[in-house]
Amino acid sequence: MTANENPTGGAAPEEGGESITVVTLTRYRPVLVQRAMRSVRAQVTDVPVRHLVLIDDSEETLTALREVTDAFPRCEIRYVPREPHEKSGPGRSSRLRNLGVRLADSSWIAFLDDDNEWTPDHLQSLLDQARAHAARAVYSEVGLLDKDGAPYLEPRWPWANSVAEAERMYADYVAKGICVPGSNVIKDRPGTFEVPVDTSAWLLARELLLDVPFEEEFSAADADGLVSEDDKLYYRLVQRAEPMVCTGRATLRYYLGGYSNSGETVAPEERGAIAWASE
């Protein structure tokens, strides 16, 4: 295996061989996104990995990342302007994710949000499962962290509209084995479809994502239920009976915070800049 920190990226695959494109979306996080970039660079794989960073209409972020490009030789940075009516939210994220898939020329696609990171064996562990099961959709478990990187051990489900709802959901998920008191890992439970796979946990065949792209329309009901683009993708794959395989390992380090978490965690001044329902 070769680490992607090696400028050569290891031996080139035979024509038509496997490769992975990692798509990261970022807007006003020029420093934080570099943690995600270092995480992709540190992946140890037996296939080439390309990192595609799509900057969501932020000149400040573009300027900052241009200054560090030499440190990330296998990373391509693209600036994507917004239309005047566009706001942050799952619809905009879906459009950018679909753009990343179209721009890729690899056999596999992975997504890493700009505020998360992976352990160095994340992509290879997913690829091993995909090969072993001839699956087009594989995913990891998730280790939840607070914004400072400490394990999140609170007895509350982070994605809820109130503390009371968060506590109720957590108790329910403990009973179902999805959450374990004293652990920060969201456990996979085959056949339990209540907890969708996070976008950053997936490795998906590009041909599958071209056939089943991220949905770009969201309703007021989606906003009330905190339904995001990863939720809709997951349930579409379930409805299609697409075989999905989990590694059983928490190789995604998920830092809590942001608009997809509890409504009580989003600063009031940020809410006006987020449009959940499609206009």
GROMACS .gro file of C-alpha atoms in nm:
model
  279
    1MET     CA    1   0.000   0.000   0.000
    2THR     CA    2   0.105   0.358  -0.052
    3ALA     CA    3   0.022   0.669   0.147
    4ASN     CA    4  -0.123   0.954  -0.052
    5GLU     CA    5   0.137   1.181   0.109
    6ASN     CA    6   0.374   1.025  -0.143
    7PRO     CA    7   0.371   1.267  -0.440
    8THR     CA    8   0.372   0.977  -0.681
    9GLY     CA    9   0.060   0.834  -0.520
   10GLY     CA   10   0.201   0.483  -0.558
   11ALA     CA   11   0.192   0.266  -0.863
   12ALA     CA   12  -0.052   0.381  -1.127
   13PRO     CA   13  -0.347   0.147  -1.176
   14GLU     CA   14  -0.400  -0.038  -1.499
   15GLU     CA   15  -0.629   0.141  -1.741
   16GLY     CA   16  -0.983   0.106  -1.611
   17GLY     CA   17  -0.856   0.021  -1.262
   18GLU     CA   18  -1.001   0.143  -0.935
   19SER     CA   19  -0.954   0.493  -0.804
   20ILE     CA   20  -1.128   0.719  -0.552
   21THR     CA   21  -1.231   1.083  -0.565
   22VAL     CA   22  -1.300   1.248  -0.231
   23VAL     CA   23  -1.537   1.547  -0.256
   24THR     CA   24  -1.529   1.817   0.013
   25LEU     CA   25  -1.754   2.123   0.022
   26THR     CA   26  -1.640   2.433   0.209
   27ARG     CA   27  -1.746   2.796   0.244
   28TYR     CA   28  -1.619   3.011   0.532
   29ARG     CA   29  -1.380   2.763   0.693
   30PRO     CA   30  -1.038   2.823   0.533
   31VAL     CA   31  -0.849   2.692   0.835
   32LEU     CA   32  -1.082   2.410   0.940
   33VAL     CA   33  -1.103   2.261   0.590
   34GLN     CA   34  -0.727   2.208   0.596
   35ARG     CA   35  -0.775   1.949   0.870
   36ALA     CA   36  -1.000   1.757   0.631
   37MET     CA   37  -0.742   1.802   0.354
   38ARG     CA   38  -0.467   1.662   0.576
   39SER     CA   39  -0.692   1.369   0.662
   40VAL     CA   40  -0.740   1.281   0.296
   41ARG     CA   41  -0.369   1.326   0.227
   42ALA     CA   42  -0.289   1.082   0.510
   43GLN     CA   43  -0.507   0.800   0.375
   44VAL     CA   44  -0.316   0.476   0.315
   45THR     CA   45  -0.466   0.297   0.016
   46ASP     CA   46  -0.376   0.060  -0.263
   47VAL     CA   47  -0.549   0.281  -0.524
   48PRO     CA   48  -0.496   0.643  -0.632
   49VAL     CA   49  -0.696   0.901  -0.434
   50ARG     CA   50  -0.780   1.246  -0.568
   51HIS     CA   51  -0.925   1.516  -0.344
   52LEU     CA   52  -1.168   1.763  -0.501
   53VAL     CA   53  -1.242   2.065  -0.279
   54LEU     CA   54  -1.537   2.275  -0.398
   55ILE     CA   55  -1.534   2.625  -0.252
   56ASP     CA   56  -1.889   2.753  -0.214
   57ASP     CA   57  -1.865   3.116  -0.325
   58SER     CA   58  -1.606   3.236  -0.072
   59GLU     CA   59  -1.320   3.444  -0.209
   60GLU     CA   60  -1.159   3.448   0.135
   61THR     CA   61  -1.140   3.069   0.142
   62LEU     CA   62  -1.010   3.054  -0.214
   63THR     CA   63  -0.729   3.297  -0.131
   64ALA     CA   64  -0.632   3.103   0.181
   65LEU     CA   65  -0.626   2.765   0.009
   66ARG     CA   66  -0.423   2.892  -0.286
   67GLU     CA   67  -0.145   2.961  -0.035
   68VAL     CA   68  -0.124   2.595   0.075
   69THR     CA   69  -0.177   2.408  -0.253
   70ASP     CA   70   0.186   2.296  -0.273
   71ALA     CA   71   0.135   2.093   0.046
   72PHE     CA   72  -0.150   1.898  -0.114
   73PRO     CA   73  -0.031   1.780  -0.458
   74ARG     CA   74  -0.323   1.541  -0.513
   75CYS     CA   75  -0.587   1.799  -0.421
   76GLU     CA   76  -0.776   2.006  -0.678
   77ILE     CA   77  -0.950   2.323  -0.558
   78ARG     CA   78  -1.242   2.467  -0.754
   79TYR     CA   79  -1.441   2.783  -0.691
   80VAL     CA   80  -1.819   2.757  -0.742
   81PRO     CA   81  -2.012   3.087  -0.741
   82ARG     CA   82  -2.370   3.112  -0.617
   83GLU     CA   83  -2.677   3.247  -0.786
   84PRO     CA   84  -2.820   3.551  -0.600
   85HIS     CA   85  -3.111   3.351  -0.456
   86GLU     CA   86  -2.903   3.060  -0.323
   87LYS     CA   87  -2.850   3.009   0.050
   88SER     CA   88  -2.671   2.750   0.259
   89GLY     CA   89  -2.871   2.437   0.326
   90PRO     CA   90  -2.917   2.082   0.200
   91GLY     CA   91  -3.038   2.193  -0.143
   92ARG     CA   92  -2.720   2.388  -0.213
   93SER     CA   93  -2.508   2.108  -0.066
   94SER     CA   94  -2.680   1.853  -0.290
   95ARG     CA   95  -2.613   2.059  -0.600
   96LEU     CA   96  -2.245   2.083  -0.511
   97ARG     CA   97  -2.216   1.714  -0.428
   98ASN     CA   98  -2.375   1.622  -0.763
   99LEU     CA   99  -2.134   1.859  -0.937
  100GLY     CA  100  -1.842   1.684  -0.765
  101VAL     CA  101  -1.964   1.347  -0.888
  102ARG     CA  102  -1.989   1.476  -1.246
  103LEU     CA  103  -1.640   1.629  -1.229
  104ALA     CA  104  -1.486   1.305  -1.102
  105ASP     CA  105  -1.346   1.041  -1.335
  106SER     CA  106  -1.289   0.773  -1.072
  107SER     CA  107  -1.465   0.444  -1.006
  108TRP     CA  108  -1.544   0.539  -0.644
  109ILE     CA  109  -1.666   0.853  -0.469
  110ALA     CA  110  -1.630   0.945  -0.102
  111PHE     CA  111  -1.740   1.264   0.071
  112LEU     CA  112  -1.564   1.431   0.362
  113ASP     CA  113  -1.731   1.734   0.515
  114ASP     CA  114  -1.492   2.018   0.589
  115ASP     CA  115  -1.540   1.991   0.967
  116ASN     CA  116  -1.480   1.614   0.991
  117GLU     CA  117  -1.183   1.382   0.946
  118TRP     CA  118  -1.102   1.015   0.895
  119THR     CA  119  -0.858   0.772   1.050
  120PRO     CA  120  -0.579   0.690   0.797
  121ASP     CA  121  -0.729   0.348   0.715
  122HIS     CA  122  -1.082   0.474   0.648
  123LEU     CA  123  -1.087   0.452   0.269
  124GLN     CA  124  -0.898   0.124   0.251
  125SER     CA  125  -1.129  -0.043   0.504
  126LEU     CA  126  -1.428   0.064   0.294
  127LEU     CA  127  -1.265  -0.053  -0.027
  128ASP     CA  128  -1.185  -0.392   0.128
  129GLN     CA  129  -1.552  -0.441   0.218
  130ALA     CA  130  -1.668  -0.330  -0.126
  131ARG     CA  131  -1.442  -0.586  -0.289
  132ALA     CA  132  -1.528  -0.865  -0.046
  133HIS     CA  133  -1.903  -0.822  -0.099
  134ALA     CA  134  -1.907  -0.691  -0.457
  135ALA     CA  135  -2.102  -0.395  -0.317
  136ARG     CA  136  -2.146  -0.051  -0.470
  137ALA     CA  137  -2.237   0.113  -0.137
  138VAL     CA  138  -2.027   0.068   0.177
  139TYR     CA  139  -1.998   0.278   0.490
  140SER     CA  140  -1.827   0.308   0.826
  141GLU     CA  141  -1.958   0.358   1.174
  142VAL     CA  142  -1.924   0.705   1.328
  143GLY     CA  143  -1.735   0.831   1.631
  144LEU     CA  144  -1.895   1.149   1.766
  145LEU     CA  145  -1.671   1.426   1.901
  146ASP     CA  146  -1.738   1.765   2.048
  147LYS     CA  147  -1.592   2.071   1.876
  148ASP     CA  148  -1.268   2.032   2.074
  149GLY     CA  149  -1.221   1.668   1.974
  150ALA     CA  150  -1.327   1.502   2.299
  151PRO     CA  151  -1.560   1.200   2.270
  152TYR     CA  152  -1.926   1.303   2.285
  153LEU     CA  153  -2.075   1.100   2.572
  154GLU     CA  154  -2.386   1.300   2.657
  155PRO     CA  155  -2.708   1.092   2.690
  156ARG     CA  156  -2.873   1.296   2.415
  157TRP     CA  157  -2.907   1.239   2.040
  158PRO     CA  158  -2.738   1.539   1.873
  159TRP     CA  159  -2.984   1.571   1.585
  160ALA     CA  160  -3.304   1.687   1.750
  161ASN     CA  161  -3.508   2.004   1.777
  162SER     CA  162  -3.509   2.015   2.157
  163VAL     CA  163  -3.325   1.873   2.456
  164ALA     CA  164  -3.630   1.669   2.558
  165GLU     CA  165  -3.653   1.512   2.213
  166ALA     CA  166  -3.278   1.447   2.212
  167GLU     CA  167  -3.301   1.259   2.543
  168ARG     CA  168  -3.601   1.055   2.427
  169MET     CA  169  -3.431   0.958   2.101
  170TYR     CA  170  -3.109   0.862   2.279
  171ALA     CA  171  -3.296   0.631   2.520
  172ASP     CA  172  -3.474   0.469   2.226
  173TYR     CA  173  -3.147   0.414   2.040
  174VAL     CA  174  -2.982   0.265   2.348
  175ALA     CA  175  -3.266   0.014   2.366
  176LYS     CA  176  -3.206  -0.074   2.000
  177GLY     CA  177  -2.827  -0.105   2.036
  178ILE     CA  178  -2.751   0.193   1.814
  179CYS     CA  179  -2.606   0.392   2.105
  180VAL     CA  180  -2.413   0.246   2.398
  181PRO     CA  181  -2.382   0.444   2.722
  182GLY     CA  182  -2.022   0.545   2.780
  183SER     CA  183  -1.936   0.515   2.408
  184ASN     CA  184  -1.929   0.786   2.142
  185VAL     CA  185  -1.983   0.540   1.855
  186ILE     CA  186  -2.306   0.521   1.656
  187LYS     CA  187  -2.332   0.146   1.603
  188ASP     CA  188  -2.455  -0.006   1.281
  189ARG     CA  189  -2.758  -0.232   1.320
  190PRO     CA  190  -2.842  -0.412   0.993
  191GLY     CA  191  -3.210  -0.387   0.917
  192THR     CA  192  -3.257  -0.084   1.142
  193PHE     CA  193  -3.325   0.197   0.901
  194GLU     CA  194  -3.402   0.481   1.143
  195VAL     CA  195  -3.051   0.630   1.147
  196PRO     CA  196  -2.933   0.720   0.796
  197VAL     CA  197  -2.568   0.689   0.700
  198ASP     CA  198  -2.378   1.016   0.725
  199THR     CA  199  -2.244   1.147   0.396
  200SER     CA  200  -1.884   1.138   0.522
  201ALA     CA  201  -1.913   0.767   0.607
  202TRP     CA  202  -1.989   0.645   0.254
  203LEU     CA  203  -1.782   0.497  -0.024
  204LEU     CA  204  -2.008   0.479  -0.329
  205ALA     CA  205  -1.960   0.364  -0.686
  206ARG     CA  206  -1.967   0.668  -0.914
  207GLU     CA  207  -2.201   0.487  -1.151
  208LEU     CA  208  -2.446   0.446  -0.862
  209LEU     CA  209  -2.438   0.817  -0.777
  210LEU     CA  210  -2.493   0.909  -1.141
  211ASP     CA  211  -2.802   0.687  -1.134
  212VAL     CA  212  -2.916   0.797  -0.787
  213PRO     CA  213  -2.795   1.156  -0.742
  214PHE     CA  214  -2.850   1.364  -0.430
  215GLU     CA  215  -3.199   1.514  -0.423
  216GLU     CA  216  -3.192   1.891  -0.464
  217GLU     CA  217  -3.548   1.978  -0.353
  218PHE     CA  218  -3.642   2.007   0.014
  219SER     CA  219  -3.975   2.095   0.173
  220ALA     CA  220  -4.088   2.274   0.487
  221ALA     CA  221  -4.161   1.931   0.634
  222ASP     CA  222  -3.799   1.833   0.566
  223ALA     CA  223  -3.690   2.143   0.755
  224ASP     CA  224  -3.909   2.057   1.054
  225GLY     CA  225  -3.767   1.704   1.061
  226LEU     CA  226  -3.404   1.810   1.000
  227VAL     CA  227  -3.404   1.592   0.688
  228SER     CA  228  -3.082   1.657   0.497
  229GLU     CA  229  -2.928   1.536   0.173
  230ASP     CA  230  -2.763   1.231   0.330
  231ASP     CA  231  -3.098   1.121   0.476
  232LYS     CA  232  -3.267   1.133   0.138
  233LEU     CA  233  -2.985   0.952  -0.038
  234TYR     CA  234  -2.986   0.675   0.221
  235TYR     CA  235  -3.360   0.616   0.202
  236ARG     CA  236  -3.355   0.614  -0.178
  237LEU     CA  237  -3.092   0.340  -0.166
  238VAL     CA  238  -3.303   0.148   0.085
  239GLN     CA  239  -3.610   0.182  -0.137
  240ARG     CA  240  -3.412   0.052  -0.433
  241ALA     CA  241  -3.291  -0.244  -0.225
  242GLU     CA  242  -2.932  -0.149  -0.304
  243PRO     CA  243  -2.701  -0.383  -0.105
  244MET     CA  244  -2.516  -0.182   0.160
  245VAL     CA  245  -2.228  -0.310   0.373
  246CYS     CA  246  -2.080  -0.160   0.692
  247THR     CA  247  -1.719  -0.203   0.802
  248GLY     CA  248  -1.824  -0.213   1.167
  249ARG     CA  249  -1.546   0.033   1.247
  250ALA     CA  250  -1.579   0.397   1.357
  251THR     CA  251  -1.323   0.541   1.115
  252LEU     CA  252  -1.520   0.864   1.064
  253ARG     CA  253  -1.440   1.126   1.330
  254TYR     CA  254  -1.752   1.343   1.332
  255TYR     CA  255  -1.724   1.683   1.502
  256LEU     CA  256  -2.060   1.807   1.627
  257GLY     CA  257  -2.194   2.151   1.536
  258GLY     CA  258  -2.338   2.317   1.229
  259TYR     CA  259  -2.681   2.351   1.071
  260SER     CA  260  -2.752   1.978   1.048
  261ASN     CA  261  -2.729   1.930   1.424
  262SER     CA  262  -2.985   2.027   1.686
  263GLY     CA  263  -3.173   2.347   1.615
  264GLU     CA  264  -3.068   2.465   1.959
  265THR     CA  265  -2.699   2.454   1.860
  266VAL     CA  266  -2.729   2.689   1.562
  267ALA     CA  267  -2.652   3.050   1.649
  268PRO     CA  268  -2.954   3.277   1.587
  269GLU     CA  269  -2.752   3.503   1.356
  270GLU     CA  270  -2.675   3.201   1.133
  271ARG     CA  271  -3.034   3.086   1.085
  272GLY     CA  272  -3.125   3.360   0.837
  273ALA     CA  273  -2.846   3.246   0.606
  274ILE     CA  274  -2.979   2.890   0.588
  275ALA     CA  275  -3.260   2.786   0.353
  276TRP     CA  276  -3.377   2.433   0.418
  277ALA     CA  277  -3.689   2.436   0.202
  278SER     CA  278  -3.635   2.483  -0.171
  279GLU     CA  279  -3.756   2.812  -0.309
   0.00000   0.00000   0.00000
